[in-house]
XYZ file of C-alpha atoms in Angstrom:
647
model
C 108.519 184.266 19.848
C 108.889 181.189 17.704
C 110.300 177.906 19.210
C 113.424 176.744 17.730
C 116.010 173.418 18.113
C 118.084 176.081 19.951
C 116.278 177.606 22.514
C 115.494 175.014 24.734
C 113.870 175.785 28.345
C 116.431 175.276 30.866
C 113.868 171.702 32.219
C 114.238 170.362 28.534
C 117.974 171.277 28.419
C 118.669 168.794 31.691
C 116.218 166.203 30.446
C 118.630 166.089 27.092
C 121.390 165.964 28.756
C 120.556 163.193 31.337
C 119.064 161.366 28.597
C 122.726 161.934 26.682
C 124.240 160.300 29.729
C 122.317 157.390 30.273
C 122.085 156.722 26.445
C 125.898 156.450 26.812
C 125.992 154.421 29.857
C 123.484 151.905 27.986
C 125.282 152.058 24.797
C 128.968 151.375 27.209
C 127.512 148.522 29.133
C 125.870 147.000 26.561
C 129.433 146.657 24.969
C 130.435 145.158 28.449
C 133.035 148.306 28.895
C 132.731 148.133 32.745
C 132.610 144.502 33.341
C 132.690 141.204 31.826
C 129.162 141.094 32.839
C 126.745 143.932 32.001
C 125.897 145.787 34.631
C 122.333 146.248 33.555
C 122.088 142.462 33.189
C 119.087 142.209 35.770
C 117.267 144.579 33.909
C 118.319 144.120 30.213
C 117.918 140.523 29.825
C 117.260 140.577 25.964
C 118.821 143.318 23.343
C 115.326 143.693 22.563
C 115.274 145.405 26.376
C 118.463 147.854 25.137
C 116.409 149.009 22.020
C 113.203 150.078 23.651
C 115.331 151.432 26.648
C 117.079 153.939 24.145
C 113.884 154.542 22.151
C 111.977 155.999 26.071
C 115.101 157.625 26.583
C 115.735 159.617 23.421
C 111.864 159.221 21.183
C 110.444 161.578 23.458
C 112.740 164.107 23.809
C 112.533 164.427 19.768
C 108.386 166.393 20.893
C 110.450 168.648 23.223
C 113.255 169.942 21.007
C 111.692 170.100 17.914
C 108.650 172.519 17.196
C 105.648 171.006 15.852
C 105.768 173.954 13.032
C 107.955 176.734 12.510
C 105.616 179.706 15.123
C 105.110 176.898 17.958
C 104.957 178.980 21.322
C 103.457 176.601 23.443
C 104.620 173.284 24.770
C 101.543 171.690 26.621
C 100.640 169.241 23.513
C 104.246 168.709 23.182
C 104.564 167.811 26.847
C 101.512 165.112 26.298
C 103.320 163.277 23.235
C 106.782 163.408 24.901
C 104.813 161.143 27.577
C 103.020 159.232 25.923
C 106.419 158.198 23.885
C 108.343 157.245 27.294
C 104.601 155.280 27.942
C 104.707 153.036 25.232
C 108.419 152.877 25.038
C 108.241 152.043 28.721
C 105.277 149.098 27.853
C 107.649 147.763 25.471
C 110.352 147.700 27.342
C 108.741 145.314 30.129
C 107.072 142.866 28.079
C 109.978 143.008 25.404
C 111.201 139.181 26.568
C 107.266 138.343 26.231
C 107.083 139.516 22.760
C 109.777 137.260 21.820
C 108.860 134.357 23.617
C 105.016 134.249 21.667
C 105.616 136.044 19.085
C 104.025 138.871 19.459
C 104.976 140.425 15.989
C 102.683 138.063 14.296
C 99.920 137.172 16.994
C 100.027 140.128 19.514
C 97.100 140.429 22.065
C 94.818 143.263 21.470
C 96.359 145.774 23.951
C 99.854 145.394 22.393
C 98.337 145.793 19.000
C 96.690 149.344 20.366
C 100.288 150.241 21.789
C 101.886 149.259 18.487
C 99.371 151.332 16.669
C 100.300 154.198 19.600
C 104.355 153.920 19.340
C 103.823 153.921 15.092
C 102.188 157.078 15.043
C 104.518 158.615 17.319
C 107.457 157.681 15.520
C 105.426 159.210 12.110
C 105.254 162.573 14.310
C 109.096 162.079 15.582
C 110.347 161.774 11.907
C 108.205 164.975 10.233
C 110.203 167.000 13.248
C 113.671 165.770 13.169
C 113.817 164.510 9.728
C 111.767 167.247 7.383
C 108.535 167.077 5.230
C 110.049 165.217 2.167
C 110.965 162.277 4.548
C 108.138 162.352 6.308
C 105.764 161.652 3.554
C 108.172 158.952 2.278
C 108.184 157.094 5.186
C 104.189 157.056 5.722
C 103.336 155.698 2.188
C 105.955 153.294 2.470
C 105.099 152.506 6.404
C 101.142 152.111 4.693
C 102.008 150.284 1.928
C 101.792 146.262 3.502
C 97.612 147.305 3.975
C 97.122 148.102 0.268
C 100.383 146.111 -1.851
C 97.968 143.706 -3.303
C 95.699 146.407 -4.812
C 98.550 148.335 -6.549
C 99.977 147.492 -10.014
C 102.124 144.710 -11.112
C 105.295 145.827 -10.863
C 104.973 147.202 -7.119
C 102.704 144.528 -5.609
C 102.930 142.630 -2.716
C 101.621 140.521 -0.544
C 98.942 142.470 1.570
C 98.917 142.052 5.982
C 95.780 143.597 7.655
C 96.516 146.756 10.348
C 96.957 145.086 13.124
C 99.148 142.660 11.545
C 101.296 145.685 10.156
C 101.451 147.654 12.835
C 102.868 144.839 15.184
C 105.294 143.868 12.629
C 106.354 147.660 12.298
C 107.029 148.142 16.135
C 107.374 144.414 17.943
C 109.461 142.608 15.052
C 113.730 143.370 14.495
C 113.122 144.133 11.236
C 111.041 147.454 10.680
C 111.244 150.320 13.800
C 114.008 147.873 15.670
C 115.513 147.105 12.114
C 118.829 147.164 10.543
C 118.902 151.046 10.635
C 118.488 151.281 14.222
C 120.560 148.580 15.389
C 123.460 150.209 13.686
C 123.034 152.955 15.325
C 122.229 151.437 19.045
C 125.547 149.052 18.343
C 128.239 151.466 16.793
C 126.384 154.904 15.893
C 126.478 156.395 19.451
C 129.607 156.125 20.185
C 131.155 158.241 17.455
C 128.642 160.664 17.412
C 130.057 161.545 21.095
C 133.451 161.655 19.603
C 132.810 163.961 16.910
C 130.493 166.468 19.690
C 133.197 166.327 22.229
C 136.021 166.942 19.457
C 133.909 170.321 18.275
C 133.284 171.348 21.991
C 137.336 171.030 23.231
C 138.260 173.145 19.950
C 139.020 170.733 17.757
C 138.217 173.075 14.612
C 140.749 175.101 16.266
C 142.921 172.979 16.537
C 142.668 171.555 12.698
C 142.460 175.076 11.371
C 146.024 176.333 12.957
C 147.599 172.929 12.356
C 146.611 173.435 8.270
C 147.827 177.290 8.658
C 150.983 176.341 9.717
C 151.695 173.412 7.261
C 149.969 175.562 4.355
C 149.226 178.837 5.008
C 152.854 180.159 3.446
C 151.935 178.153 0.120
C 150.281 180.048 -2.575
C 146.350 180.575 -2.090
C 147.518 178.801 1.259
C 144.065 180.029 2.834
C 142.369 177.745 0.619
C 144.217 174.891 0.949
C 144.057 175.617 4.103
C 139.945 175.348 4.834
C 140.469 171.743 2.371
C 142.660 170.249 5.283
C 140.966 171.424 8.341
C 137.616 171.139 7.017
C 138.571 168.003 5.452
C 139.291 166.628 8.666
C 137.066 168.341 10.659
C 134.548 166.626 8.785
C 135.523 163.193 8.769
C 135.487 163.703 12.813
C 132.202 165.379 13.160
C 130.494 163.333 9.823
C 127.940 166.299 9.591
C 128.363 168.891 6.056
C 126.531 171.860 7.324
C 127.997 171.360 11.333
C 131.379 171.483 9.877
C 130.578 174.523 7.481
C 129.303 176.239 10.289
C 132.293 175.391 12.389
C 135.061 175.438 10.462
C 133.806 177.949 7.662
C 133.509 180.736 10.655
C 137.008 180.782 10.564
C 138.356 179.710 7.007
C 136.352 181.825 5.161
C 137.077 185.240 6.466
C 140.928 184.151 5.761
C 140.206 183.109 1.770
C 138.353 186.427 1.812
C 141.291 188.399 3.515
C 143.764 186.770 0.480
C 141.979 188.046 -1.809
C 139.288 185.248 -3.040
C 136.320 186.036 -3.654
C 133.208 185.522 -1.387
C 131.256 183.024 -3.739
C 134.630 181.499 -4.208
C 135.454 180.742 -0.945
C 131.982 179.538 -0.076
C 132.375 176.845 -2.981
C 135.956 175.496 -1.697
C 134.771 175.432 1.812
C 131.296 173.673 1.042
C 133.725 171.111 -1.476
C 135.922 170.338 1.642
C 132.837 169.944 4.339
C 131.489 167.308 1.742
C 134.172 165.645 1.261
C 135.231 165.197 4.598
C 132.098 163.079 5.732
C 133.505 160.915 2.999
C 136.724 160.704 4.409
C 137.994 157.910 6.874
C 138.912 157.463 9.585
C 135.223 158.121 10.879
C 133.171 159.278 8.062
C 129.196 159.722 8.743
C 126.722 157.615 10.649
C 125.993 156.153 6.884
C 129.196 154.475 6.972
C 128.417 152.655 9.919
C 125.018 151.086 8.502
C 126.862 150.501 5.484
C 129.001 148.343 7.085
C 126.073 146.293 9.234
C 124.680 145.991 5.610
C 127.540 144.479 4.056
C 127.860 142.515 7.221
C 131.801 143.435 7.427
C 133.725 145.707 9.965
C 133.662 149.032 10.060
C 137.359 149.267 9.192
C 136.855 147.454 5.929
C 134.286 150.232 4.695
C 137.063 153.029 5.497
C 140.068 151.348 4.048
C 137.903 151.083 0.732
C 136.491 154.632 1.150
C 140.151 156.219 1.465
C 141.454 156.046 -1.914
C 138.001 157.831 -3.362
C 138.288 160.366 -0.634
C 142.113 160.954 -1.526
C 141.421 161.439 -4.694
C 138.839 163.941 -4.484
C 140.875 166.118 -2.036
C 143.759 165.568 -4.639
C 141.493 167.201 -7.455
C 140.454 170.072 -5.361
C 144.402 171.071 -4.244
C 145.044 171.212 -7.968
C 142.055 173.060 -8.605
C 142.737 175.824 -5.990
C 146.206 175.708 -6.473
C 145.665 176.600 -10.320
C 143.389 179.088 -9.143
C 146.097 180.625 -7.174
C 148.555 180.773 -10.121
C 146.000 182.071 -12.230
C 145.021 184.906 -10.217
C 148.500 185.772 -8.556
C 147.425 185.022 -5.209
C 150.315 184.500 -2.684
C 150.474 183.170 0.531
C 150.367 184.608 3.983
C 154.152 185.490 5.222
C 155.269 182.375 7.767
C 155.582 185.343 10.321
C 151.932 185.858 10.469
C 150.983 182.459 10.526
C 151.045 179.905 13.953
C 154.170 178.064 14.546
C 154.120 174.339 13.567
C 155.401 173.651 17.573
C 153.207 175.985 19.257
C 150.353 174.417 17.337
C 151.130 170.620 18.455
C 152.584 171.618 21.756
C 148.726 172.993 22.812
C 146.741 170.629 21.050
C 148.807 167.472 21.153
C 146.081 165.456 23.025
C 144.092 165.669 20.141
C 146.665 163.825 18.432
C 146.535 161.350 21.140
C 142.981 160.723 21.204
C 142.658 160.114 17.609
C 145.901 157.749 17.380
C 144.067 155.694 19.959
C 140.867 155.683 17.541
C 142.737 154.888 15.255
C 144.791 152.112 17.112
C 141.525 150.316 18.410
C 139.956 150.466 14.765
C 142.094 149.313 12.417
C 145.141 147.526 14.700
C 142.614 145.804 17.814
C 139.867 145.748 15.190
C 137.420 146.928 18.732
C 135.425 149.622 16.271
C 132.213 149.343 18.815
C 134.495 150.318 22.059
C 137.311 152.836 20.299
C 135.280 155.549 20.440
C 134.053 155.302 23.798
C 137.804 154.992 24.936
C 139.209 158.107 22.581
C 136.307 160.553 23.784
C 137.424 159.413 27.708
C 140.889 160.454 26.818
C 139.681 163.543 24.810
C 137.973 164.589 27.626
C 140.780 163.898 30.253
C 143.608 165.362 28.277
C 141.122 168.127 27.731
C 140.849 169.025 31.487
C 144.134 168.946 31.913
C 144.610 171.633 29.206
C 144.439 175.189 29.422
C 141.004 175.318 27.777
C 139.350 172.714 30.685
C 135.737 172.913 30.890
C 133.554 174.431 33.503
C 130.351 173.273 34.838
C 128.667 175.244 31.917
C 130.920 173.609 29.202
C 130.242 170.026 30.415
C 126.371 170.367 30.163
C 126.919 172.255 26.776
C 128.546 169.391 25.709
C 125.880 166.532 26.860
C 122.987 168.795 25.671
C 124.499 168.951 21.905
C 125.486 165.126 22.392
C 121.753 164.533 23.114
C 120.270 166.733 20.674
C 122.628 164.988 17.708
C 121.437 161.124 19.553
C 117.534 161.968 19.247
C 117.804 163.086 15.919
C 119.144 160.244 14.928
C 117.216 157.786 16.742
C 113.985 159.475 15.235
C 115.457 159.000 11.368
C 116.562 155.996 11.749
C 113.411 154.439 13.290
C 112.010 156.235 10.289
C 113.805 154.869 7.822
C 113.006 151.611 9.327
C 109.958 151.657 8.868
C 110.308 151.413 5.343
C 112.439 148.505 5.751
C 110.059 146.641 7.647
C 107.526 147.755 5.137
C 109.246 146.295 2.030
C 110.197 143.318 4.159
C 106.527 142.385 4.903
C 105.291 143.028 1.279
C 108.293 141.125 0.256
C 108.794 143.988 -2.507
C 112.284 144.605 -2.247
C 112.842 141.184 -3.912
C 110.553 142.012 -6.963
C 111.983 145.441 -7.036
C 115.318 144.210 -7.990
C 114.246 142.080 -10.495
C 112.026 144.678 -12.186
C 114.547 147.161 -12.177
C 116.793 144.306 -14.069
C 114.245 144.057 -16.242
C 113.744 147.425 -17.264
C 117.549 148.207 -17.798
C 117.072 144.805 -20.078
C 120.361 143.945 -18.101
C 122.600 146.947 -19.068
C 124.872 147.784 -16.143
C 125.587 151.422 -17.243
C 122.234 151.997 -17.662
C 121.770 150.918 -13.871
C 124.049 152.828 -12.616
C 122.889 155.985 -14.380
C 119.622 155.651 -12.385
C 121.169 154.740 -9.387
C 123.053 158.121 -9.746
C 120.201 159.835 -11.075
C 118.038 158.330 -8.530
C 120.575 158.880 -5.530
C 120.943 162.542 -6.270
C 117.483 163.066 -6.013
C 116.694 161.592 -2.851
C 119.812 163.291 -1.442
C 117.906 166.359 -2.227
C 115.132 165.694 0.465
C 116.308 163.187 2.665
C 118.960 162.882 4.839
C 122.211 160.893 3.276
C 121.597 157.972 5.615
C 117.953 157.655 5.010
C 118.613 157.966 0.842
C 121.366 155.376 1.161
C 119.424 152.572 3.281
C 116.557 152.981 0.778
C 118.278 152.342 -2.322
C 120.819 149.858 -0.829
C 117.793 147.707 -0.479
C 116.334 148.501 -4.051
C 119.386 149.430 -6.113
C 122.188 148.019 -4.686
C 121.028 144.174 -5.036
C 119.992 144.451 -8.417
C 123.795 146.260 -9.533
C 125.468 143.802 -7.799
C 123.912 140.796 -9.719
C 125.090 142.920 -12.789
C 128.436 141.990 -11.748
C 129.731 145.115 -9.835
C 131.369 144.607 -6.641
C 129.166 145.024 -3.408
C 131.326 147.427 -1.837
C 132.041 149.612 -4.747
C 128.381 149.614 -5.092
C 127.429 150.707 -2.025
C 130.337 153.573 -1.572
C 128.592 154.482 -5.717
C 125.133 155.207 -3.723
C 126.793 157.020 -0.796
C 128.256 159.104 -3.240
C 125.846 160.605 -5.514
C 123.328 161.078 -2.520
C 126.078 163.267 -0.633
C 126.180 165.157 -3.982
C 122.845 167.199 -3.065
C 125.298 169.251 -0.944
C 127.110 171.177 -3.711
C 125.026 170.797 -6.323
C 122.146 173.538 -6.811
C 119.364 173.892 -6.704
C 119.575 172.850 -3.434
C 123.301 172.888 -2.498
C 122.558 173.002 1.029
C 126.258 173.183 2.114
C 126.882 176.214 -0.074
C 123.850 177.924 0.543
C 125.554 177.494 4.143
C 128.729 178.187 3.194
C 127.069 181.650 1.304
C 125.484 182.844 4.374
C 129.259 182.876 6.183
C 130.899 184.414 3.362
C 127.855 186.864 2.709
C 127.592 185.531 -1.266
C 124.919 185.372 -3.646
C 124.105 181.231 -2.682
C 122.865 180.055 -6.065
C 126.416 181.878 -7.566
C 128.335 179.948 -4.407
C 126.681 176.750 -5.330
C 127.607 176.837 -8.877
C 131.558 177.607 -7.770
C 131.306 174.576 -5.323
C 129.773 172.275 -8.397
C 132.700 173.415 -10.050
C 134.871 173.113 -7.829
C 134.104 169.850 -6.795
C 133.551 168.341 -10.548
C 135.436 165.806 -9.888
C 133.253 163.751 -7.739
C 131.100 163.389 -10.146
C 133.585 161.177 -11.825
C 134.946 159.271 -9.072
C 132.342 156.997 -8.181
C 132.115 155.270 -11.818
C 135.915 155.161 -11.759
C 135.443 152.948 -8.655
C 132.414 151.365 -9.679
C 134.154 149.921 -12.523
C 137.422 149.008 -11.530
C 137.214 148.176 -7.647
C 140.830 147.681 -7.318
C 140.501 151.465 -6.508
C 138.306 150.130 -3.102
C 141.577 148.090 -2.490
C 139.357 144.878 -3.582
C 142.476 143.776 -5.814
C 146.175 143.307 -5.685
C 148.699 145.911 -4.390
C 149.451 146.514 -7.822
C 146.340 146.415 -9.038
C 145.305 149.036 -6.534
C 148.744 151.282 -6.941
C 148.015 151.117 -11.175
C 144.603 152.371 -10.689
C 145.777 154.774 -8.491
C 147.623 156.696 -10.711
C 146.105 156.255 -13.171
C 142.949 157.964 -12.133
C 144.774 160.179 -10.597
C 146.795 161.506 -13.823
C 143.171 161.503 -15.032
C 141.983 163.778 -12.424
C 144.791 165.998 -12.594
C 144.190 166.826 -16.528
C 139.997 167.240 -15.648
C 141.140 169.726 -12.933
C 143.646 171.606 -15.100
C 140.654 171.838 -17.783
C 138.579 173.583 -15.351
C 140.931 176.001 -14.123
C 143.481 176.788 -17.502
C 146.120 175.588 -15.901
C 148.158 172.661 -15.253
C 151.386 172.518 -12.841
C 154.694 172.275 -14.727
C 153.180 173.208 -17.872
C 151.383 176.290 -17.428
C 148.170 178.141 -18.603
C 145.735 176.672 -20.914
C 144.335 180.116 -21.419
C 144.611 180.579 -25.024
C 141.978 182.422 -26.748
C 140.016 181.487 -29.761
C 137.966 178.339 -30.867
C 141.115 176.189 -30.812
C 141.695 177.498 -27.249
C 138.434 176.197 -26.146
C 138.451 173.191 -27.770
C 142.189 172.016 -26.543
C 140.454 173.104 -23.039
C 137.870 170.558 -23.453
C 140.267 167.597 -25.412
C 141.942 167.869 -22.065
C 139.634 167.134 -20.054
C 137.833 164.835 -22.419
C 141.081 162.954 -22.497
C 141.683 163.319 -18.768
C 138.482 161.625 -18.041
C 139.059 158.623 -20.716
C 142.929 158.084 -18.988
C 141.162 157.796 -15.183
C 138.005 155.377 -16.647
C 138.426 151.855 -16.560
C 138.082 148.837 -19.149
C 134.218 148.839 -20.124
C 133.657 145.453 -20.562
C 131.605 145.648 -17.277
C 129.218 147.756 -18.838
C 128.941 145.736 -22.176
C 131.229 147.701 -24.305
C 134.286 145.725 -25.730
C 136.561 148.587 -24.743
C 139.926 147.763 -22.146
C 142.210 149.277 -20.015
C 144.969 150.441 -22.622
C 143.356 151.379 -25.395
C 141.214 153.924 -23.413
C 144.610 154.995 -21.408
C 146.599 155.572 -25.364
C 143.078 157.431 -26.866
C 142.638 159.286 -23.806
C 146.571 160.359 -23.781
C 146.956 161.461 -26.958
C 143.476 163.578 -26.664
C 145.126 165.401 -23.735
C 147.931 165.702 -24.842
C 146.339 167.676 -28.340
C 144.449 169.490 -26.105
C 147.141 170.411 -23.911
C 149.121 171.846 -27.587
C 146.066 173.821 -28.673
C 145.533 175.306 -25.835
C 148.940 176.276 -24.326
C 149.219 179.969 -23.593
C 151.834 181.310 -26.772
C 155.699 181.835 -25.826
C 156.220 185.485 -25.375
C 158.300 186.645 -27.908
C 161.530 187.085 -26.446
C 162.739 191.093 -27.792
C 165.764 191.484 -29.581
């Protein structure tokens, strides 16, 4: 029988989990969460000594989950690599205060530069596993590249370091394997990663899903709505699309189903919501957190300026399912069948509790390395306290999915780092930036539209975190010379590389979503596109006028607000024929369709900014009057007819 991720010998299941623990423990002392002084201060004397300590605990455990190929039955060569990972991790780890006192990372002696060439390959290996094929392949070209830049064309030239040279920089310098990547996730990663695992294994999705019923479930196509809350923040705890699709879908879309949706329908709405919720603060995904290292600003800055986005989005997918629901006649479920508001809070209050103290430590104590560590202890004690405490079985359940998520990581982001290091030594991403100003001959727009174009695509085959480190090196620099604001810029990328998800042909969260609801997935992809238009928007909105990050005045931030947001409501009442207060836009005919598609037209030119970023001599109001008017022609041409009232 094949090996998969998920059926793990009972040895390997206890090495995870002890490696879960001790990652933790690390990760908590480091942060000083026991003592003033670190415990592990006789042993970790250098941070250097905390990286290689999590790379022998988690690297090799990435051989013993992960097949080498799809039929893998045996595990003896898997055995040998997960050793000689802890071997070199382990060499590393005892010499790492030598390496910095000489230097190793530019003169290394010969052994070191064997075990550097050793630790690089395995890391190669670790990637192709945990991160796929299309990574893999990225990150060995690029990890290559310092041997050969000076042989390749102008434009992607470098300067040129011999083997030895560039496999010591790769594993014995901070900025390649150890690099910016990594230490994000060694210094905040972990600890929310635990949260989000130990909020999906106390019933959290439960939890989420009952609370929305009873808040929405009464409202018309109240299932929907329904999977957008609870998915929405489902997601933004667990900052994984497919995990919460999986999760949360198992329950929300047999309910859409049961109201009467149909199954490629609500596949789309619950693939929309699982996007959307990684973008959603308070936690986000693991991207958020390198985003912030990258910016060099707290973590709470990146999710204050992510919320408005995020709001709107969810904004334009109520309206869209809540037209739908008009449309189609689709009523709510009676209040009698749905969970009582009390009940709901009275059984899962502590998850309440545990995410106002997240919340409290983040944004109020501005402690966004230690708040997660302290809301997972009080998840966990509430938890036990609960009527759904865990047993023996539960607990290691737990760890084992903790350590599973941890190693996965760890392998991509050492990954990714290795491109980082790679464009560091070559000194590339420099020229990159101005060659890509160059070929845009300075146009902003025409930046971003291969930023987006570019994002999407690596979205497609690379995880979101690895696509957004990449081109926040290449891209991001060269739009933010252009004028743009660095945050805006770097929420753009995020973005259009978490569009992948609901955008065929790949769509992986509604070809996920498709499998639940037993739809056709390219038909369910197409819905969730759809569906979730409107993202495809949002990021220029921002782009352009960042007072929508909350980079401006209150006012400036409030007038944007709405404004896009009367914007989105006319794209979204485009889509679906109908717009709240005023009715269907489900007239038939050529002027039907082309009122239909003045309204959104118009919609779209209300929400954009002034252009004058992007060299047009176009501002605020007169886009906000031409866009009006356009919807509001569209909106007459395309108004369903009185019915004749009979005599």
């Amino acid at each position: 029988m094949p090996r998969t991720p998920t059926s793990m010998p009972a040895p390997v299941r206890w090495l995870v989990a002890i490696a879960a623990v001790l990652s933790a423990f690390l990760a908590m002392d480091s942060l000083r969460l026991f003592s003033e002084t670190p415990l592990m201060d006789f042993v970790i004397t250098v941070q250097n000594h905390y990286y290689y300590a999590l790379l022998a605990l988690l690297l090799p455990l990435a051989f013993l989950i992960y097949p080498a190929h799809a039929r893998a039955t045996h595990y003896w060569y898997d055995a040998v690599l997960g050793a000689g990972a802890f071997a070199v991790c382990g060499f590393f780890f005892v010499n790492a205060e030598t390496m910095l006192d000489y230097g190793w990372e530019f003169a290394a002696p010969t052994y070191a530069v064997w075990m550097s060439y050793l630790l690089w390959a395995l890391a190669l290996e670790a990637v192709r596993r945990c991160g796929g094929l299309t990574l893999f392949v990225l990150v060995l070209v690029f990890s290559l590249y310092p041997i050969v830049a000076e042989r390749l064309p102008g434009p992607i030239s470098g300067m040129t370091s011999s083997v030895a040279e560039t496999a010591s920089y790769h594993v014995m310098s901070i900025e390649s394997i150890l690099g910016l990547p990594f230490r994000a996730f060694a210094q905040l990663v972990i600890g929310f990663l635990i949260f989000g695992i130990a909020l999906q294994h106390t019933g959290g999705g439960r939890f989420f899903i009952n609370l929305a019923f009873a808040m929405f479930g009464h409202v018309r196509g109240g299932s929907a709505k329904v999977a957008i809350v609870s998915s929405g923040l489902m997601g933004s705890m667990s900052g994984s699309v497919i995990t919460n699709v999986l999760t949360t879908g198992q329950m929300t879309i047999p309910a859409m189903k049961r109201d009467g949706m149909s199954s490629e329908y609500a596949g789309g709405v619950e693939a929309c919501a699982s996007t959307g919720g990684v973008l959603l603060p308070p936690i986000m995904g693991s991207t958020a957190f390198v985003m912030a290292t990258f910016l060099n600003v707290p973590y709470t800055t990146v999710a204050l300026a992510a919320a408005i986005p995020a709001l709107l989005y969810f904004f334009g997918l109520f309206v869209q399912v809540d037209a739908y629901a008009a449309r189609t006649g689709l009523q709510g479920t009676p209040r009698e069948q749905l969970p009582s508001l009390a009940a709901t809070m009275r059984e899962g209050w502590f998850y309440i509790a545990s995410f106002a103290v997240l919340i409290f430590l983040l944004v109020y104590l501005q402690r966004e390395a230690v708040a997660p560590f302290y809301a997972t202890g009080l998840l966990l004690a509430l938890n036990q306290l609960s009527r759904n405490r865990w047993d023996v079985r539960a607990a290691g359940a737990f760890l084992v999915a903790a350590g599973k998520l941890l190693v996965e990581l760890l392998a991509i982001m050492a990954g990714v780092g290795l491109i980082v290091g790679a464009l560091s030594l070559t000194g590339l991403s420099g020229t990159l930036v101005n060659d890509l100003l160059y070929l845009a001959g300075d146009s902003v727009l025409l930046l971003l539209l291969m930023g987006a174009l570019t994002s999407f695509v690596l979205g497609i085959g690379m995880t979101v975190t690895a696509a957004y480190i990449f081109l926040a090196i290449i891209l991001a620099p060269a739009l933010i010379q252009g004028g743009l604001d660095p945050m805006s810029v770097h929420l753009f990328i995020l973005y259009w590389g978490m569009l992948s998800f609901i955008t065929p042909p790949v769509a992986l969260g509604a070809f996920a979503a498709a499998s639940i609801a037993g739809a056709s997935s390219l038909t369910t992809g197409f819905k969730a596109m759809r569906l979730g238009s409107v993202i495809y928007f949002i990021p220029f909105f921002f782009v352009l006028d960042p007072a929508l990050t909350m980079a401006g005045s209150f006012w400036d931030t409030l007038s944007a607000t709405v404004t896009v947001g009367v914007g989105v409501l006319l794209i979204a009442g485009s889509l679906q024929d109908y717009l709240p207060g005023l009715g269907f836009l489900d007239r038939s005919g050529a002027a039907g369709k082309a009122g239909r598609l003045l309204t959104g037209v118009g919609g779209g030119l209300v929400a954009l900014p002034g252009l004058e970023l992007i060299g047009f001599d176009v501002g605020d109001m007169a886009l906000l009057v031409a866009g009006g008017a356009m919807a509001l022609l569209g909106v007459v041409l395309a108004r369903r007819p009185a019915e004749p009232v009979p005599a």
